[in-house]
CSV table of C-alpha atoms in Angstrom, one decimal:
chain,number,residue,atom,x,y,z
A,1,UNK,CA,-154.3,46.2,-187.3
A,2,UNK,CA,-154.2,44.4,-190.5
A,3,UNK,CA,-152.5,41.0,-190.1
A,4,UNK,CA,-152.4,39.8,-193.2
A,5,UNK,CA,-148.9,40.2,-195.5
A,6,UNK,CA,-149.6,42.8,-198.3
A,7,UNK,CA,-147.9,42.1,-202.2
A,8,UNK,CA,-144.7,43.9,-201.4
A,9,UNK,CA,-144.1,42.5,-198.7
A,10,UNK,CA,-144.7,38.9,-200.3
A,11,UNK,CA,-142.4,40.4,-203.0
A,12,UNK,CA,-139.6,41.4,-200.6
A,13,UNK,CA,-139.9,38.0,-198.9
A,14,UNK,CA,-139.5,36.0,-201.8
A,15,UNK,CA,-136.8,38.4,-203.3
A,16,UNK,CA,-134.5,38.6,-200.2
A,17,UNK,CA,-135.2,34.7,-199.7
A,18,UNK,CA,-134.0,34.0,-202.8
A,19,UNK,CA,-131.0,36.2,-203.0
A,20,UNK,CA,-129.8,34.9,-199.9
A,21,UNK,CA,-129.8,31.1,-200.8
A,22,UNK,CA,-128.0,31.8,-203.8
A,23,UNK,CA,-125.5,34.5,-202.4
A,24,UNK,CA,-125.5,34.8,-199.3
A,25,UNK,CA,-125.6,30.8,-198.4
A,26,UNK,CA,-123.1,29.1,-200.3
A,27,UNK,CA,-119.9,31.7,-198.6
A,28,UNK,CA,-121.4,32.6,-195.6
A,29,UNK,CA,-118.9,30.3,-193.7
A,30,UNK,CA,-115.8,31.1,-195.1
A,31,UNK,CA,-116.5,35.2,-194.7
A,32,UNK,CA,-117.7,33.8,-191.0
A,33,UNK,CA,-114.3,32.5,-190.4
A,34,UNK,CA,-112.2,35.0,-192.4
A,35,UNK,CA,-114.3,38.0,-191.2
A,36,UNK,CA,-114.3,39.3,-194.6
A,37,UNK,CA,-116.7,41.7,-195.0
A,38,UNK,CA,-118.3,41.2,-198.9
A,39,UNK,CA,-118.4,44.4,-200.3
A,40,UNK,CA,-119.3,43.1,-203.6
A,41,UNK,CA,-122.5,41.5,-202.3
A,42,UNK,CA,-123.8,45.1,-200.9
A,43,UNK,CA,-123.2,46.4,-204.3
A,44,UNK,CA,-125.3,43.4,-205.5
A,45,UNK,CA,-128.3,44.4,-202.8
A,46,UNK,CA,-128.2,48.1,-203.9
A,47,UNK,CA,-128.8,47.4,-207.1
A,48,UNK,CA,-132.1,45.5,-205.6
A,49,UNK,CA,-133.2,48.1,-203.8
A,50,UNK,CA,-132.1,46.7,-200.4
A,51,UNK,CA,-129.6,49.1,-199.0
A,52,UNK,CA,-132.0,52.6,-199.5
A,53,UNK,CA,-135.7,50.3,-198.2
A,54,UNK,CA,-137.1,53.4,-196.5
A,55,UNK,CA,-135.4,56.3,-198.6
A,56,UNK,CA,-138.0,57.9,-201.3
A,57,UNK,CA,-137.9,57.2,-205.0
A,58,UNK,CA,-136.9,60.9,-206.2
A,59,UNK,CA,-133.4,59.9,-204.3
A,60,UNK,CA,-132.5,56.8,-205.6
A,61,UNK,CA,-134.2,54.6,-203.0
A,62,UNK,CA,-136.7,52.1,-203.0
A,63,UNK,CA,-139.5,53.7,-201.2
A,64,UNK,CA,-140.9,51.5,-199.2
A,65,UNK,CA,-142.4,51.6,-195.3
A,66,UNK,CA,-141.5,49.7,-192.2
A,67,UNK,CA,-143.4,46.6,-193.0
A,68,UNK,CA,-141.3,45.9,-195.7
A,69,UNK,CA,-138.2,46.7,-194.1
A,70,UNK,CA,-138.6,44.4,-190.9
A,71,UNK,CA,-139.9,41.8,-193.8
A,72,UNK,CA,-136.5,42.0,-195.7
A,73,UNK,CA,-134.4,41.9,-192.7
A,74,UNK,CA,-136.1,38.7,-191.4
A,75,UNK,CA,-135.4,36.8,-194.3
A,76,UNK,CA,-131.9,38.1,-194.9
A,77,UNK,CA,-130.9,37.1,-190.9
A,78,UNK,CA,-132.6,33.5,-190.9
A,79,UNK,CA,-129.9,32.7,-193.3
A,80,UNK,CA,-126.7,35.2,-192.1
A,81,UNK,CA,-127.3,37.2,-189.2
A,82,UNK,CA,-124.0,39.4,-190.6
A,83,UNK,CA,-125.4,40.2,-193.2
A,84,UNK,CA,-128.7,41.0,-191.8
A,85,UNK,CA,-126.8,43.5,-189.3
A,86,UNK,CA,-124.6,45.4,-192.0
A,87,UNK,CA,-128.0,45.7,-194.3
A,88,UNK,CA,-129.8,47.0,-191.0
A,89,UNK,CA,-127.3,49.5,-189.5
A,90,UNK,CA,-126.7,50.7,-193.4
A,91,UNK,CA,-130.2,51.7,-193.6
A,92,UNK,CA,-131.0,52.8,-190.3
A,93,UNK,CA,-128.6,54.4,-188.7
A,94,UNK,CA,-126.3,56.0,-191.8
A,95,UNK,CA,-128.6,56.6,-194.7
A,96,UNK,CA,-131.7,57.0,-191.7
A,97,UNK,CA,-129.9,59.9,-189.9
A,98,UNK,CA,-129.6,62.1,-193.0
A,99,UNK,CA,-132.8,61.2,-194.5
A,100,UNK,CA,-134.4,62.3,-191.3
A,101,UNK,CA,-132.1,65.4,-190.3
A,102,UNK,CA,-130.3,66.0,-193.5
A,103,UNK,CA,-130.9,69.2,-195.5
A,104,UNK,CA,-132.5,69.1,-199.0
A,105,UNK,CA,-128.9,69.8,-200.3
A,106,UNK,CA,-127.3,67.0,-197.9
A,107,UNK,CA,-130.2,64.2,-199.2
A,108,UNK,CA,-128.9,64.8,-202.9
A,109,UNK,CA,-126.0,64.8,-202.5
A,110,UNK,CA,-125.5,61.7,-200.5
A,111,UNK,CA,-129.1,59.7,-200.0
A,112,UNK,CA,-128.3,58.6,-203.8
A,113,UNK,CA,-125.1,57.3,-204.1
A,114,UNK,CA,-126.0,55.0,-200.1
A,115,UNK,CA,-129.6,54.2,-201.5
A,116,UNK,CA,-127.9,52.2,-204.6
A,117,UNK,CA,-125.3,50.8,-203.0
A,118,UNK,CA,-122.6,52.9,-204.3
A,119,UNK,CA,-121.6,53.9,-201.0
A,120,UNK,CA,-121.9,52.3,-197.7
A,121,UNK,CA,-122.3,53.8,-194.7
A,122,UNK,CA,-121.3,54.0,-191.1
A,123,UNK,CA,-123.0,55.9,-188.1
A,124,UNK,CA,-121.0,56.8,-185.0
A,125,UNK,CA,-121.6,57.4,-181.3
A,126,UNK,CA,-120.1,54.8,-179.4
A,127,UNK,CA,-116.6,55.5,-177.9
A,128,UNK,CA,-113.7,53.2,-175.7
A,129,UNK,CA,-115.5,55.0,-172.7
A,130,UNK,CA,-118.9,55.8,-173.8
A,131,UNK,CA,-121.1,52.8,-174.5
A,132,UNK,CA,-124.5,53.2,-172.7
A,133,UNK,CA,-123.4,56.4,-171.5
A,134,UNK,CA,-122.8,58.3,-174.5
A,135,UNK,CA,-123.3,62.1,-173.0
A,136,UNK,CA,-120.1,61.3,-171.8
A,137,UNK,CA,-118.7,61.4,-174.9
A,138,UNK,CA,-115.1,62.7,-175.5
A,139,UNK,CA,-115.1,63.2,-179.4
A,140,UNK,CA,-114.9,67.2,-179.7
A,141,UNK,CA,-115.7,69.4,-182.1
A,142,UNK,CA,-114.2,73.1,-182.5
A,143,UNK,CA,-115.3,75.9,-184.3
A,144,UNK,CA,-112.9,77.5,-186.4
A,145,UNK,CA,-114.2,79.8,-189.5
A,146,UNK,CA,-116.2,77.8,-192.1
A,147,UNK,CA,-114.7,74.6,-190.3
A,148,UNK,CA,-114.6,72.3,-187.4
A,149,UNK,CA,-112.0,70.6,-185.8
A,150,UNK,CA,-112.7,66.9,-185.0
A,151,UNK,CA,-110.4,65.0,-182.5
A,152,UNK,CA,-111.2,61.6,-180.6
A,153,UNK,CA,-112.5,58.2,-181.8
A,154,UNK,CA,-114.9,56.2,-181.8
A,155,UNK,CA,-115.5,52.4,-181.8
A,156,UNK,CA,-117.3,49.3,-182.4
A,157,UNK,CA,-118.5,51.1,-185.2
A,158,UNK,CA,-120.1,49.2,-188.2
A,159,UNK,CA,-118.3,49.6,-191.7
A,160,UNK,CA,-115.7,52.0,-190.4
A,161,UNK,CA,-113.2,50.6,-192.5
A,162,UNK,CA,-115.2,49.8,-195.6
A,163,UNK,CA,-117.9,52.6,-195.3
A,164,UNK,CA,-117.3,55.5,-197.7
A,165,UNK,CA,-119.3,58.1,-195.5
A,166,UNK,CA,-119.9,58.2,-191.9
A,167,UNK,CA,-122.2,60.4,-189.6
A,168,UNK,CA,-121.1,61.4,-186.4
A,169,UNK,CA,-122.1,62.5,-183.0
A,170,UNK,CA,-119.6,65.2,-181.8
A,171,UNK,CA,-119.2,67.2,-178.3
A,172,UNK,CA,-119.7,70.6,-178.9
A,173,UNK,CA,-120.8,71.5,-175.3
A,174,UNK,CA,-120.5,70.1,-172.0
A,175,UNK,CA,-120.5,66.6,-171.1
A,176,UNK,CA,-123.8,65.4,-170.3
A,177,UNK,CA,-125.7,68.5,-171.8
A,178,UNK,CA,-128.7,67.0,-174.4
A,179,UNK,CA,-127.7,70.0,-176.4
A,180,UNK,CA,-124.0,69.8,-176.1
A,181,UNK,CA,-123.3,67.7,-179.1
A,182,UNK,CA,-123.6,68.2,-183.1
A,183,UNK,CA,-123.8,65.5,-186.2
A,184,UNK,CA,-121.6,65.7,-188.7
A,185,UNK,CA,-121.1,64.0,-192.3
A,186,UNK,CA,-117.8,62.7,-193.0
A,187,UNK,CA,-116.6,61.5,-196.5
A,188,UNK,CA,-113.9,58.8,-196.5
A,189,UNK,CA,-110.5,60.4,-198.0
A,190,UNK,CA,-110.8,63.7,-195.5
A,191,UNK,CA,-107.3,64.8,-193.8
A,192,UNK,CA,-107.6,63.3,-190.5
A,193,UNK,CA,-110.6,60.9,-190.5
A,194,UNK,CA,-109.2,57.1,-190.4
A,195,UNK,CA,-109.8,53.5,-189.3
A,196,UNK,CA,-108.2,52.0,-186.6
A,197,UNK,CA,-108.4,48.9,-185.1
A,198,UNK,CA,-111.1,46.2,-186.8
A,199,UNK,CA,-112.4,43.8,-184.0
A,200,UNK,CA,-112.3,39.9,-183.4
A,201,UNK,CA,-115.8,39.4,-182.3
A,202,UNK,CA,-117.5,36.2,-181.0
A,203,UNK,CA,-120.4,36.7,-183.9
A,204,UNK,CA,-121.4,39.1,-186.8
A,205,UNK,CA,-117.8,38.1,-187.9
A,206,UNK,CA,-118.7,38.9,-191.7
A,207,UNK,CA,-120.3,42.7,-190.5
A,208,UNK,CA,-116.9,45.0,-190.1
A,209,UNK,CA,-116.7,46.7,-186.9
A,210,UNK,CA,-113.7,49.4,-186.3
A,211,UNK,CA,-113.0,52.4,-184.8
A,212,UNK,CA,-113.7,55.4,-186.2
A,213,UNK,CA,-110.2,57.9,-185.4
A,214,UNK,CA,-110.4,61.8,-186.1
A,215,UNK,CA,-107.3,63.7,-185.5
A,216,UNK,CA,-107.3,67.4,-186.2
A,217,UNK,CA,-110.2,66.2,-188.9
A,218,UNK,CA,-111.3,70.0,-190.5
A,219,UNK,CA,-115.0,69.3,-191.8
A,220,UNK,CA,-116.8,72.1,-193.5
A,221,UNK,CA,-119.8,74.0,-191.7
A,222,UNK,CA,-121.9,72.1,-194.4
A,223,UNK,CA,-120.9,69.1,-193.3
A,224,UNK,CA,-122.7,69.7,-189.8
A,225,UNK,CA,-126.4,67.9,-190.3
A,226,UNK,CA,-129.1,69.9,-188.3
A,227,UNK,CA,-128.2,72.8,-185.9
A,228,UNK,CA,-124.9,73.1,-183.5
A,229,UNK,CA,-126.5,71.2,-180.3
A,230,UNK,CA,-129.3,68.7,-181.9
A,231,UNK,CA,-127.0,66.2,-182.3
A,232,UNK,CA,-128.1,64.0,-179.1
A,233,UNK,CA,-131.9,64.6,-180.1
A,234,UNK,CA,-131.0,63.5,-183.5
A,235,UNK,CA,-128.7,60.0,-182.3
A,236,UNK,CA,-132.2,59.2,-179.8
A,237,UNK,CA,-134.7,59.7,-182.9
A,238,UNK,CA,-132.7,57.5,-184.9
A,239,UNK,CA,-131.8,54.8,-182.7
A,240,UNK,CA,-136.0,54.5,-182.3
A,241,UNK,CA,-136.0,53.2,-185.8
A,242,UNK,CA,-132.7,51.5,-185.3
A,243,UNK,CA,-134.0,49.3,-182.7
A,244,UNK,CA,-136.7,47.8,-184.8
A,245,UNK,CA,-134.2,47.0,-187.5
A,246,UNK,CA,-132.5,45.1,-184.7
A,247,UNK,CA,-135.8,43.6,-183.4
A,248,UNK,CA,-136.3,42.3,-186.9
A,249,UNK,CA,-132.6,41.2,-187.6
A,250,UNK,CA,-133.3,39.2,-183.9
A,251,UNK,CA,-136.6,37.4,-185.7
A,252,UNK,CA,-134.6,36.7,-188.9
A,253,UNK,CA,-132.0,34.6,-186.8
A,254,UNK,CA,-134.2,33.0,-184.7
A,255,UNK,CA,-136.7,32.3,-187.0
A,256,UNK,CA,-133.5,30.7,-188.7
A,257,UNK,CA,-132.2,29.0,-185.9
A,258,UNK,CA,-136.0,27.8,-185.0
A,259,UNK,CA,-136.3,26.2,-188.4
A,260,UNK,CA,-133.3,24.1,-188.6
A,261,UNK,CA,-133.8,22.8,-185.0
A,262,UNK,CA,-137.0,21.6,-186.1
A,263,UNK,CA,-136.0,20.1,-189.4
A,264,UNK,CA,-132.9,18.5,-187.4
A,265,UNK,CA,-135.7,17.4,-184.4
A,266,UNK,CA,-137.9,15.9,-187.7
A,267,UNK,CA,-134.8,13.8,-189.2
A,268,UNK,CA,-132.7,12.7,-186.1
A,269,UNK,CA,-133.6,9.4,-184.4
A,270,UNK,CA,-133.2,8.2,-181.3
A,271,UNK,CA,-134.4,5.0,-179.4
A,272,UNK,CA,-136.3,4.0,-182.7
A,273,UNK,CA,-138.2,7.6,-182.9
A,274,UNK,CA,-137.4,11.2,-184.3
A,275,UNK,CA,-136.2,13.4,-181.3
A,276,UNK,CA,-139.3,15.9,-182.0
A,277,UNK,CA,-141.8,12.9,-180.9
A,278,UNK,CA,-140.0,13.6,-177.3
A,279,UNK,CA,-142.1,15.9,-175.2
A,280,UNK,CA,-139.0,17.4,-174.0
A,281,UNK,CA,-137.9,18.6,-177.2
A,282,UNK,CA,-141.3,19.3,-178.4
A,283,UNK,CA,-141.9,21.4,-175.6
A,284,UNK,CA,-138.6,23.5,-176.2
A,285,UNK,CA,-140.1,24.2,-179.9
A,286,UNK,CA,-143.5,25.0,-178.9
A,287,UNK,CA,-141.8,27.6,-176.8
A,288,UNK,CA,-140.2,29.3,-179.0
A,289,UNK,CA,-142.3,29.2,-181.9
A,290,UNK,CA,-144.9,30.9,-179.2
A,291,UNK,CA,-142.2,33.7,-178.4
A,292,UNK,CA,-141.1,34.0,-181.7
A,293,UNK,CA,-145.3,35.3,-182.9
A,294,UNK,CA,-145.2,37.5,-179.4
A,295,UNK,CA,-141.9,38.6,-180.7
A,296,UNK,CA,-143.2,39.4,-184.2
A,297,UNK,CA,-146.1,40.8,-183.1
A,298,UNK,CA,-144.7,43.5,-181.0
A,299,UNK,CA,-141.7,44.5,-183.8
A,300,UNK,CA,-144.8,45.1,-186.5
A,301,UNK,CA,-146.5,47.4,-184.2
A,302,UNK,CA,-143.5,49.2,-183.7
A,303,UNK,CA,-143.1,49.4,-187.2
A,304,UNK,CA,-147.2,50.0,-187.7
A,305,UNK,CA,-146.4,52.9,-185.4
A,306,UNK,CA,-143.2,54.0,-187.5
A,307,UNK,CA,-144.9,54.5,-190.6
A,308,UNK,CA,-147.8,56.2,-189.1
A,309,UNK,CA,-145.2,58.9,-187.8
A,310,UNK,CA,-146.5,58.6,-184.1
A,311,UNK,CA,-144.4,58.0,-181.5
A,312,UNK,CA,-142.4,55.1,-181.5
A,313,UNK,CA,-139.5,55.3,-178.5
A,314,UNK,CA,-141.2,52.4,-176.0
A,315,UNK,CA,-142.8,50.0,-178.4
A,316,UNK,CA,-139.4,49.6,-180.3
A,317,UNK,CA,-138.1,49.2,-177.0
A,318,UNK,CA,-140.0,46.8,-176.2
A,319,UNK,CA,-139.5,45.2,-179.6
A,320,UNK,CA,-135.7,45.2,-179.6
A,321,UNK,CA,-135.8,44.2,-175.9
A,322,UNK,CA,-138.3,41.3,-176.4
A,323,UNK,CA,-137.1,40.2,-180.0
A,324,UNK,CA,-133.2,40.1,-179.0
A,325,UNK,CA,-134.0,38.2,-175.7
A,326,UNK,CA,-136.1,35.6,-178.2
A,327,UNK,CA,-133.3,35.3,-180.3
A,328,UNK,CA,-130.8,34.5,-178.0
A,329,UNK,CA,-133.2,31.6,-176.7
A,330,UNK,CA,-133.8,30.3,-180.2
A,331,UNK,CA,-129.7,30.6,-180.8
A,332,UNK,CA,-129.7,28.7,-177.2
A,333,UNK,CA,-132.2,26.1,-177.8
A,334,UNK,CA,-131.3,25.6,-181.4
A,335,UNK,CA,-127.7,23.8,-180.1
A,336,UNK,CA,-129.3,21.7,-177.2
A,337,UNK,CA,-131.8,20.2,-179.7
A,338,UNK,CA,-128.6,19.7,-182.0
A,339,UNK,CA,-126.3,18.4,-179.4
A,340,UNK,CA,-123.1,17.3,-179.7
A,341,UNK,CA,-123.7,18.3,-183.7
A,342,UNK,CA,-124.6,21.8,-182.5
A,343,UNK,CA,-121.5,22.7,-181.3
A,344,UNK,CA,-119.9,22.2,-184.2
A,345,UNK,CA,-119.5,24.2,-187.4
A,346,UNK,CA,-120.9,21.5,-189.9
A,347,UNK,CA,-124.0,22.3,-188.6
A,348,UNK,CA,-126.1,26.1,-188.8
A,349,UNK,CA,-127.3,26.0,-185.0
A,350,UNK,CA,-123.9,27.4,-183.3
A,351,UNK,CA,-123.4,30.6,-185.7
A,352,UNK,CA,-127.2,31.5,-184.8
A,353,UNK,CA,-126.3,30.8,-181.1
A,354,UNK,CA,-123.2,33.0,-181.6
A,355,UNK,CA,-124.4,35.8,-184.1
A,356,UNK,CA,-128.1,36.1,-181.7
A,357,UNK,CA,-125.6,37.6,-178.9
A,358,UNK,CA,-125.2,40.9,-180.6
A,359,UNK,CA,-128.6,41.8,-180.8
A,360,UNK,CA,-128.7,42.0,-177.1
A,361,UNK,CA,-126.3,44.9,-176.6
A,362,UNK,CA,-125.9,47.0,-180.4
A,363,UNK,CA,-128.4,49.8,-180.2
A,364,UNK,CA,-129.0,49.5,-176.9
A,365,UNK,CA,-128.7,46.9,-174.4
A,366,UNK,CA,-131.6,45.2,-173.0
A,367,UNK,CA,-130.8,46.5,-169.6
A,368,UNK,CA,-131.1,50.3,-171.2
A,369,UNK,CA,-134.3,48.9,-173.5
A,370,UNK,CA,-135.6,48.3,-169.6
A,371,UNK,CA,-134.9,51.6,-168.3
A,372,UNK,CA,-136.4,53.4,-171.5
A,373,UNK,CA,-139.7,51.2,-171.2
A,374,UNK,CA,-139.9,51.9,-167.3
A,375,UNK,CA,-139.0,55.9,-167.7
A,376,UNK,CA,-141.7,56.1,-170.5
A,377,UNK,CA,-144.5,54.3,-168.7
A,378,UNK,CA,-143.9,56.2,-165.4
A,379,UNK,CA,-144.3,59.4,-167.6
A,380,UNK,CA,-147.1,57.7,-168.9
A,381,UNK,CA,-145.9,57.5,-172.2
């Protein structure tokens, strides 16, 4: 494997470094306290490209691999994580699902207008009683002429208030049949689709999360992405390249948190020294900038492996489920170096601590990254 960064790569770095410092940066606070999700800004990043990374040219997107994606959202979470998370489940899980299961007709018609930013989009599967579980699901989907009839909900979904398309998974089965449950595309403005309730989280305040609420939704047959049943296949194939977008978005906040605790470490003096020239804090660096290459290392072979086209499920497992772990040390770590400073908001290390947390659970929690890795390598996968 090639190690070395390759020009657009060194372009998206520089680009998505320097786009965050000026807009990003300077409000990333007050949206943090307000949860104001900045709309506006996501316009701004379409317009460079950076909400259609992996979608090809002839529909509006920037047409770029894996390498480049994990590249932008590193740089983009060292300086929000929010931001980071609403640029990586925009791109993965929305604009991803159709541009891997859509028709020709679907892609035109909707892979152009999320590519440049015009629209935003959500993805949904979770529900109040599904998390983990999600065959379990009790969002249902009946058949009635060219329509179907949507009823349930579905929640902690990203952008479900702001997003002006969302793809769903749907029970059109029975619970707990693989082939039981259908994806559909739903444009904001159709009878019965609504938002409910927007959460107060912990971290990610600035990246919306809602439920999703369909009640007696009608959504044309052409609506449905992929055959009645493939639904389930579908959500698994594109949570594999969701969960190197998180693994990524986990390297971009640690890597943020790692660098201020070591700039902090640098400046701050204590019995006539910097901190950093203590073994005890030098030790907690050399830690994690250790974990943080292992971390790295493993999320570009998933992505190696990604744009290759080969099989991908357990090394972005192991990516997410390394990377997210990493992150939440760095978040961790990052305050204790900072001390009493770190625990307040004048200083960057407790919205890394608290935004790291999320990268743990979204996508797949590190317990279920564990049971994917272990069902794969008994399979000898």
């Amino acid at each position: 494997m090639d190690f070395s960064q390759s020009e657009s790569q060194k372009m998206i770095a520089d680009m998505c470094r320097d786009f965050a410092e000026k807009n990003i940066r300077p409000k990333m606070m007050e949206w943090d306290e307000s949860q104001e999700f900045p709309v506006p800004l996501f316009k701004e990043m379409g317009q460079l490209g950076l909400m259609g990374i992996l979608v090809p040219e002839e529909y509006g997107g920037a047409g770029l691999g894996y390498f480049e994606y994990v590249t932008a959202l590193t740089e983009i979470g060292s300086v929000c994580g929010s931001i980071g998370l609403s640029v990586a489940a925009h791109n993965s899980l929305c604009t991803g699902h159709i541009l891997q299961h859509g028709s020709e007709e679907q892609k035109r018609k909707w892979l152009p207008k999320l590519a440049t930013g015009e629209w935003i989009g959500a993805w949904g599967l979770t529900e109040h009683n599904t998390g983990s579980d999600s065959g379990g699901m009790n969002t249902t989907a009946v058949k009635d002429g060219e329509y179907w009839v949507l009823n349930g909900a579905k929640n902690f979904i990203t952008h479900a208030i702001s997003g002006d398309i969302a793809v769903v998974m749907t029970r059109t089965g029975e619970k707990g049949d693989s082939h039981g449950m259908t994806a559909f595309a739903i444009e904001k403005g159709t009878p019965g689709f609504s938002s409910g309730k927007k959460e107060n989280k912990l971290g990610m305040r600035a990246s919306e999360t809602a439920e999703l609420i369909f009640q007696d939704c009608r959504v044309h047959e052409s609506n449905m992405i992929g055959q009645e049943g493939d639904g389930f296949i579908q959500a698994m194939k594109v949570l594999d390249g969701g969960r190197i977008s998180i693994a990524a978005l986990s390297l971009g906040i640690a890597k943020g948190a790692i660098k201020a605790a070591t700039k902090y470490a640098k400046e701050r003096e204590q019995f006539g020294q910097p901190i950093v020239n203590f073994q005890g804090i030098a030790f907690k660096l050399a830690d994690l900038y250790t974990e943080y290459e292992a971390a790295e290392l493993l999320t570009f072979q998933a992505a190696d492996l990604k744009n290759r086209g080969q099989k991908v499920t357990t090394k972005s497992a192991m990516a997410k489920y390394y990377a997210s772990e990493v992150c939440v040390r760095a978040g961790n770590e990052a305050v204790q170096i900072f001390g009493g400073y770190g625990y307040t908001k004048d200083f960057p290390a407790e919205k890394f601590y608290r935004d790291s947390k999320l990268c743990t659970i979204g996508e797949g929690t590190s317990e279920i990254q564990k049971v994917v890795i272990a069902k794969n390598l008994i399979k000898g996968e």
